[in-house]
Tab-separated table of C-alpha atoms in Angstrom:
chain	number	residue	atom	x	y	z
A	205	PHE	CA	-12.933	0.698	-3.685
A	206	ASP	CA	-13.454	0.637	-7.580
A	207	ALA	CA	-11.984	3.176	-9.020
A	208	MET	CA	-7.746	2.130	-8.178
A	209	ARG	CA	-6.434	-0.054	-11.200
A	210	PRO	CA	-2.364	-1.672	-10.126
A	211	GLY	CA	0.561	0.866	-8.886
A	212	GLN	CA	-2.020	4.280	-8.167
A	213	GLN	CA	-2.027	5.856	-4.752
A	214	ALA	CA	-5.123	6.699	-2.817
A	215	GLU	CA	-6.175	8.523	0.030
A	216	MET	CA	-9.013	9.667	2.094
A	217	GLU	CA	-9.167	13.597	2.569
A	218	PHE	CA	-11.393	14.890	5.371
A	219	HIS	CA	-12.353	18.659	5.828
A	220	ASP	CA	-14.403	20.589	7.463
A	221	MET	CA	-17.264	22.961	6.279
A	222	LEU	CA	-14.801	25.318	5.397
A	223	GLY	CA	-12.773	23.847	3.575
A	224	ASN	CA	-10.164	23.032	5.886
A	225	LEU	CA	-7.855	19.751	5.887
A	226	LEU	CA	-8.762	17.947	9.824
A	227	PHE	CA	-6.843	14.291	8.375
A	228	THR	CA	-5.860	11.999	5.399
A	229	GLN	CA	-5.531	8.377	5.443
A	230	SER	CA	-3.414	6.718	3.039
A	231	ILE	CA	-5.041	3.955	1.630
A	232	ALA	CA	-3.833	0.376	1.323
A	233	GLN	CA	-3.617	-1.014	-3.116
A	234	GLY	CA	-6.530	-3.473	-2.967
A	235	GLN	CA	-8.571	-2.113	-0.269
A	236	GLN	CA	-11.990	-1.722	-1.119
A	237	ARG	CA	-13.719	-0.588	2.166
A	238	TYR	CA	-12.598	1.878	5.102
A	239	VAL	CA	-13.668	2.762	8.585
A	240	LEU	CA	-12.920	5.943	10.042
A	241	PRO	CA	-11.815	5.557	13.216
A	242	ALA	CA	-13.707	6.598	16.247
A	243	GLY	CA	-13.700	10.099	17.785
A	244	LYS	CA	-11.641	11.149	13.646
A	245	LEU	CA	-14.490	13.667	13.531
A	246	GLU	CA	-15.626	15.979	16.442
A	247	ALA	CA	-20.235	16.073	16.301
A	248	GLY	CA	-20.908	18.493	12.884
A	249	THR	CA	-20.545	18.130	9.479
A	250	SER	CA	-17.093	17.146	7.325
A	251	PHE	CA	-16.730	16.010	3.583
A	252	ALA	CA	-14.269	12.568	2.637
A	253	SER	CA	-13.374	12.777	-0.416
A	254	LEU	CA	-11.405	10.011	-2.210
A	255	ARG	CA	-7.940	10.793	-4.066
A	256	VAL	CA	-6.502	8.748	-6.195
A	257	ASP	CA	-3.074	10.292	-7.715
A	258	GLY	CA	-3.454	13.506	-6.742
A	259	ARG	CA	-6.912	13.589	-8.259
A	260	VAL	CA	-10.418	13.872	-6.393
A	261	VAL	CA	-12.381	10.848	-8.053
A	262	ALA	CA	-15.614	10.883	-5.528
A	263	THR	CA	-17.027	13.669	-1.923
A	264	ARG	CA	-18.989	12.614	0.498
A	265	ARG	CA	-21.147	14.509	3.052
A	266	VAL	CA	-19.785	12.717	6.529
A	267	VAL	CA	-22.293	14.106	9.421
A	268	VAL	CA	-20.842	13.107	13.226
A	269	ILE	CA	-23.657	12.724	16.021
A	270	GLY	CA	-22.412	13.138	19.021
A	271	GLY	CA	-23.906	11.904	21.937
């Protein structure tokens, strides 16, 4: 993730449509990609936010299609 500088703490937060926290995943220093593990989210729409040093720097919609 380009938003991180040395010494910063980062994590991904996932929320449902109502804003309820589903889970949080720490991001390692230097990590530039996050792959969502299969089965972590149920089918539907949720939101993923990148939080750096406690501040949300990006939020994206995530749509999981179940089969």
